[in-house]
Amino acid sequence: MLYPLLWMLSASFRPENEIFSGTLMPSVWSLDSYFRGWNGLRVSFGTFFWNSLVISVTCVIGNLIACSMAAFAFARLRFKGRSFWFAMMLMTLMLPGQVTLIPQYVLFRELGWVDTILPLVVPKFLAVDAFFVFLMVQFFRGIPRELDEAAMMDGCSAWRIYYKIMLPLSLPVLATAAIFTFIWTWDDFFAPLIYLNEMKQYTVMLGLRTFTDSTGESDFGGLFAMSVLSLVPIFVFFLFFQRLLIEGIATTGMKR
């Protein structure tokens, strides 16, 4: 399982003529691939990192706000048609993304959002990720309702119950949603490929693609070097929230 990662790490330090030599350890350790990969394109690779970071962090914020509010409504509030809309929300989990790709693109094109990051981040503020809504609903249902009743007797509105009681108690599941949103957004290649055209707006995944060219010369050394660097933010983000991630998955849907 680790061998491909070790091979990629080793290849990033090899000279260009030894990348596909078949050996794991390079005969000469070199940082040329990192310098060439970082500055070898028309746009610095740091720009791609910044674009990915902005999009990923914005998507995390949007998902945490919108999905937690939708989950709180389904789990704690009573309104007409709640079961029906919850079932409809779950049905979207079974709908392939390719089915809605063309209508979404037409919509964003008419809004003038193509070639901007808006199609990538705005939907996250509309609770479009049904998986995270369902995950938070299961977690919220495990919190005793006596807390809500006591807060209502003290004069708390539903809004105050949401952000004063539910959110502080839901830190593990929020961290779980944040980690998966960050990783999935950072690794996403297809959506940025559809909506972003200018190289200065590329994400890391689109930037990695520019190192390979089927009709010309490919820079595999720069590709592997930047691939190694692209893993660093994900590892750091995961390690920072690892305890909360495990706790959130372990306690979701359990009565406490």
Short mmCIF file of C-alpha atoms in Angstrom, two decimals, residues 2-223:
data_model
loop_
_atom_site.label_atom_id
_atom_site.label_comp_id
_atom_site.label_asym_id
_atom_site.label_seq_id
_atom_site.Cartn_x
_atom_site.Cartn_y
_atom_site.Cartn_z
CA LEU A 2 2.82 2.42 0.84
CA TYR A 3 5.10 1.44 -2.04
CA PRO A 4 3.52 3.79 -4.65
CA LEU A 5 3.90 6.72 -2.23
CA LEU A 6 7.50 5.77 -1.47
CA TRP A 7 8.23 5.42 -5.19
CA MET A 8 6.71 8.85 -5.89
CA LEU A 9 8.73 10.40 -3.07
CA SER A 10 11.91 8.76 -4.37
CA ALA A 11 11.19 9.81 -7.97
CA SER A 12 10.81 13.42 -6.90
CA PHE A 13 14.48 13.46 -5.79
CA ARG A 14 15.93 11.64 -8.81
CA PRO A 15 17.50 13.25 -11.87
CA GLU A 16 15.16 13.32 -14.86
CA ASN A 17 16.98 10.51 -16.68
CA GLU A 18 16.65 8.12 -13.69
CA ILE A 19 12.95 8.54 -12.83
CA PHE A 20 11.90 5.30 -14.56
CA SER A 21 15.08 3.37 -13.83
CA GLY A 22 13.17 0.81 -11.73
CA THR A 23 15.13 1.32 -8.51
CA LEU A 24 13.60 2.77 -5.36
CA MET A 25 16.66 4.59 -4.07
CA PRO A 26 18.06 7.34 -6.33
CA SER A 27 21.75 7.23 -7.12
CA VAL A 28 21.94 11.02 -6.76
CA TRP A 29 19.64 13.08 -4.54
CA SER A 30 18.54 16.27 -6.23
CA LEU A 31 16.03 19.06 -5.54
CA ASP A 32 15.93 20.21 -9.16
CA SER A 33 12.48 18.69 -9.70
CA TYR A 34 11.04 20.77 -6.85
CA PHE A 35 12.49 24.03 -8.13
CA ARG A 36 11.51 23.20 -11.71
CA GLY A 37 8.01 22.13 -10.72
CA TRP A 38 7.38 25.19 -8.54
CA ASN A 39 8.55 27.76 -11.10
CA GLY A 40 8.48 25.87 -14.39
CA LEU A 41 4.98 26.85 -15.51
CA ARG A 42 3.61 30.17 -16.70
CA VAL A 43 2.08 30.58 -13.23
CA SER A 44 3.88 29.74 -10.01
CA PHE A 45 2.65 26.55 -8.40
CA GLY A 46 2.14 28.56 -5.22
CA THR A 47 -0.81 30.21 -6.97
CA PHE A 48 -2.41 26.80 -7.44
CA PHE A 49 -1.88 26.01 -3.77
CA TRP A 50 -3.49 29.28 -2.75
CA ASN A 51 -6.49 28.73 -5.05
CA SER A 52 -7.04 25.22 -3.70
CA LEU A 53 -6.71 26.43 -0.12
CA VAL A 54 -9.23 29.25 -0.62
CA ILE A 55 -11.74 26.94 -2.31
CA SER A 56 -11.30 24.12 0.22
CA VAL A 57 -11.57 26.32 3.31
CA THR A 58 -14.60 28.15 1.90
CA CYS A 59 -16.31 24.83 1.12
CA VAL A 60 -15.60 23.62 4.65
CA ILE A 61 -17.17 26.74 6.15
CA GLY A 62 -20.18 26.49 3.85
CA ASN A 63 -20.78 22.82 4.56
CA LEU A 64 -20.49 23.22 8.32
CA ILE A 65 -22.94 26.12 8.41
CA ALA A 66 -25.53 24.93 5.90
CA CYS A 67 -25.47 21.19 6.61
CA SER A 68 -25.63 21.68 10.39
CA MET A 69 -28.62 24.03 10.05
CA ALA A 70 -30.44 21.61 7.75
CA ALA A 71 -29.64 18.69 10.04
CA PHE A 72 -30.87 20.61 13.10
CA ALA A 73 -34.16 21.30 11.32
CA PHE A 74 -34.65 17.65 10.36
CA ALA A 75 -33.59 16.29 13.75
CA ARG A 76 -35.11 18.76 16.26
CA LEU A 77 -37.80 20.91 14.61
CA ARG A 78 -41.33 19.88 13.70
CA PHE A 79 -42.70 21.21 10.43
CA LYS A 80 -45.11 20.03 7.77
CA GLY A 81 -43.64 17.51 5.35
CA ARG A 82 -40.48 16.92 7.37
CA SER A 83 -40.37 13.17 6.67
CA PHE A 84 -41.06 13.72 2.97
CA TRP A 85 -38.29 16.28 2.53
CA PHE A 86 -35.88 14.16 4.56
CA ALA A 87 -36.60 11.21 2.25
CA MET A 88 -36.10 13.44 -0.80
CA MET A 89 -32.79 14.57 0.63
CA LEU A 90 -31.68 10.97 1.07
CA MET A 91 -32.72 10.17 -2.50
CA THR A 92 -30.17 12.67 -3.79
CA LEU A 93 -27.47 10.36 -2.41
CA MET A 94 -28.45 7.82 -5.07
CA LEU A 95 -28.40 10.34 -7.92
CA PRO A 96 -25.18 10.24 -9.99
CA GLY A 97 -23.47 13.59 -10.34
CA GLN A 98 -23.32 13.16 -14.12
CA VAL A 99 -27.12 13.48 -14.27
CA THR A 100 -27.10 17.04 -12.92
CA LEU A 101 -23.82 18.14 -14.50
CA ILE A 102 -25.27 19.69 -17.66
CA PRO A 103 -28.20 21.51 -15.97
CA GLN A 104 -25.82 22.89 -13.36
CA TYR A 105 -23.37 24.09 -15.99
CA VAL A 106 -26.15 25.78 -17.96
CA LEU A 107 -27.38 27.48 -14.78
CA PHE A 108 -23.94 28.75 -13.79
CA ARG A 109 -23.24 29.88 -17.36
CA GLU A 110 -26.44 31.92 -17.41
CA LEU A 111 -25.44 33.46 -14.08
CA GLY A 112 -22.05 34.38 -15.51
CA TRP A 113 -20.17 32.27 -12.96
CA VAL A 114 -18.16 30.12 -15.36
CA ASP A 115 -14.40 30.73 -15.04
CA THR A 116 -14.84 31.78 -11.41
CA ILE A 117 -14.76 29.82 -8.15
CA LEU A 118 -18.43 30.60 -7.43
CA PRO A 119 -19.80 27.32 -8.91
CA LEU A 120 -17.39 25.43 -6.64
CA VAL A 121 -18.16 27.20 -3.35
CA VAL A 122 -21.66 28.75 -3.46
CA PRO A 123 -23.55 25.40 -3.56
CA LYS A 124 -21.80 24.40 -0.33
CA PHE A 125 -23.72 27.17 1.45
CA LEU A 126 -27.00 25.59 0.28
CA ALA A 127 -26.56 22.20 2.04
CA VAL A 128 -26.08 20.24 -1.19
CA ASP A 129 -24.04 17.47 0.45
CA ALA A 130 -26.76 15.14 1.68
CA PHE A 131 -24.22 12.76 3.19
CA PHE A 132 -23.12 15.32 5.76
CA VAL A 133 -26.71 16.35 6.48
CA PHE A 134 -27.60 12.72 7.19
CA LEU A 135 -24.46 12.26 9.30
CA MET A 136 -25.31 15.28 11.45
CA VAL A 137 -28.96 14.30 11.74
CA GLN A 138 -27.94 10.96 13.22
CA PHE A 139 -25.62 12.72 15.65
CA PHE A 140 -28.20 15.33 16.70
CA ARG A 141 -30.77 12.61 17.36
CA GLY A 142 -28.41 11.12 19.92
CA ILE A 143 -28.39 14.31 22.01
CA PRO A 144 -31.07 14.19 24.75
CA ARG A 145 -34.13 16.26 23.98
CA GLU A 146 -34.31 17.27 27.63
CA LEU A 147 -31.64 19.84 26.84
CA ASP A 148 -33.93 21.47 24.28
CA GLU A 149 -36.88 21.45 26.66
CA ALA A 150 -34.85 22.97 29.48
CA ALA A 151 -33.55 25.68 27.15
CA MET A 152 -37.07 26.47 25.92
CA MET A 153 -38.27 26.82 29.51
CA ASP A 154 -35.50 29.37 30.01
CA GLY A 155 -36.76 31.33 27.00
CA CYS A 156 -34.34 30.13 24.32
CA SER A 157 -35.51 30.22 20.72
CA ALA A 158 -34.77 27.46 18.24
CA TRP A 159 -31.94 29.56 16.83
CA ARG A 160 -30.27 29.91 20.25
CA ILE A 161 -30.71 26.20 20.95
CA TYR A 162 -28.93 25.53 17.66
CA TYR A 163 -25.83 27.65 18.23
CA LYS A 164 -25.68 27.64 22.04
CA ILE A 165 -26.38 23.95 22.73
CA MET A 166 -26.27 21.78 19.61
CA LEU A 167 -23.15 23.14 17.95
CA PRO A 168 -20.89 23.00 21.06
CA LEU A 169 -22.01 19.41 21.69
CA SER A 170 -21.50 18.43 18.04
CA LEU A 171 -17.82 19.25 17.68
CA PRO A 172 -16.81 15.65 16.75
CA VAL A 173 -19.28 15.32 13.87
CA LEU A 174 -18.49 18.85 12.67
CA ALA A 175 -14.80 17.93 12.60
CA THR A 176 -15.63 14.78 10.63
CA ALA A 177 -17.56 16.80 8.05
CA ALA A 178 -14.77 19.38 7.89
CA ILE A 179 -12.06 16.79 7.25
CA PHE A 180 -13.94 14.94 4.52
CA THR A 181 -15.02 18.19 2.86
CA PHE A 182 -11.46 19.50 2.84
CA ILE A 183 -9.99 16.27 1.45
CA TRP A 184 -12.69 15.78 -1.20
CA THR A 185 -12.50 19.42 -2.31
CA TRP A 186 -8.69 19.48 -2.36
CA ASP A 187 -8.56 16.27 -4.42
CA ASP A 188 -11.39 17.25 -6.77
CA PHE A 189 -10.27 17.37 -10.38
CA PHE A 190 -13.46 17.19 -12.40
CA ALA A 191 -15.39 20.23 -11.11
CA PRO A 192 -12.48 22.69 -11.46
CA LEU A 193 -11.79 21.22 -14.91
CA ILE A 194 -15.35 22.05 -15.97
CA TYR A 195 -15.63 25.57 -14.56
CA LEU A 196 -12.09 27.02 -14.51
CA ASN A 197 -10.41 28.05 -17.76
CA GLU A 198 -7.69 30.57 -16.86
CA MET A 199 -4.43 29.04 -15.58
CA LYS A 200 -4.15 31.67 -12.83
CA GLN A 201 -7.37 30.23 -11.34
CA TYR A 202 -6.29 26.57 -11.51
CA THR A 203 -6.31 24.38 -8.43
CA VAL A 204 -3.49 22.02 -7.45
CA MET A 205 -5.08 19.09 -9.27
CA LEU A 206 -5.38 21.04 -12.51
CA GLY A 207 -1.85 22.32 -12.04
CA LEU A 208 -0.51 18.77 -11.81
CA ARG A 209 -2.17 17.92 -15.10
CA THR A 210 -0.21 20.62 -16.91
CA PHE A 211 3.04 18.69 -16.34
CA THR A 212 1.93 15.92 -18.71
CA ASP A 213 1.39 16.45 -22.42
CA SER A 214 0.39 13.66 -24.80
CA THR A 215 1.58 15.62 -27.83
CA GLY A 216 4.83 17.06 -26.48
CA GLU A 217 7.34 16.78 -23.69
CA SER A 218 6.19 15.89 -20.16
CA ASP A 219 7.98 16.92 -16.98
CA PHE A 220 7.55 13.86 -14.77
CA GLY A 221 10.10 15.07 -12.24
CA GLY A 222 8.15 18.26 -11.60
CA LEU A 223 4.92 16.27 -11.57
#
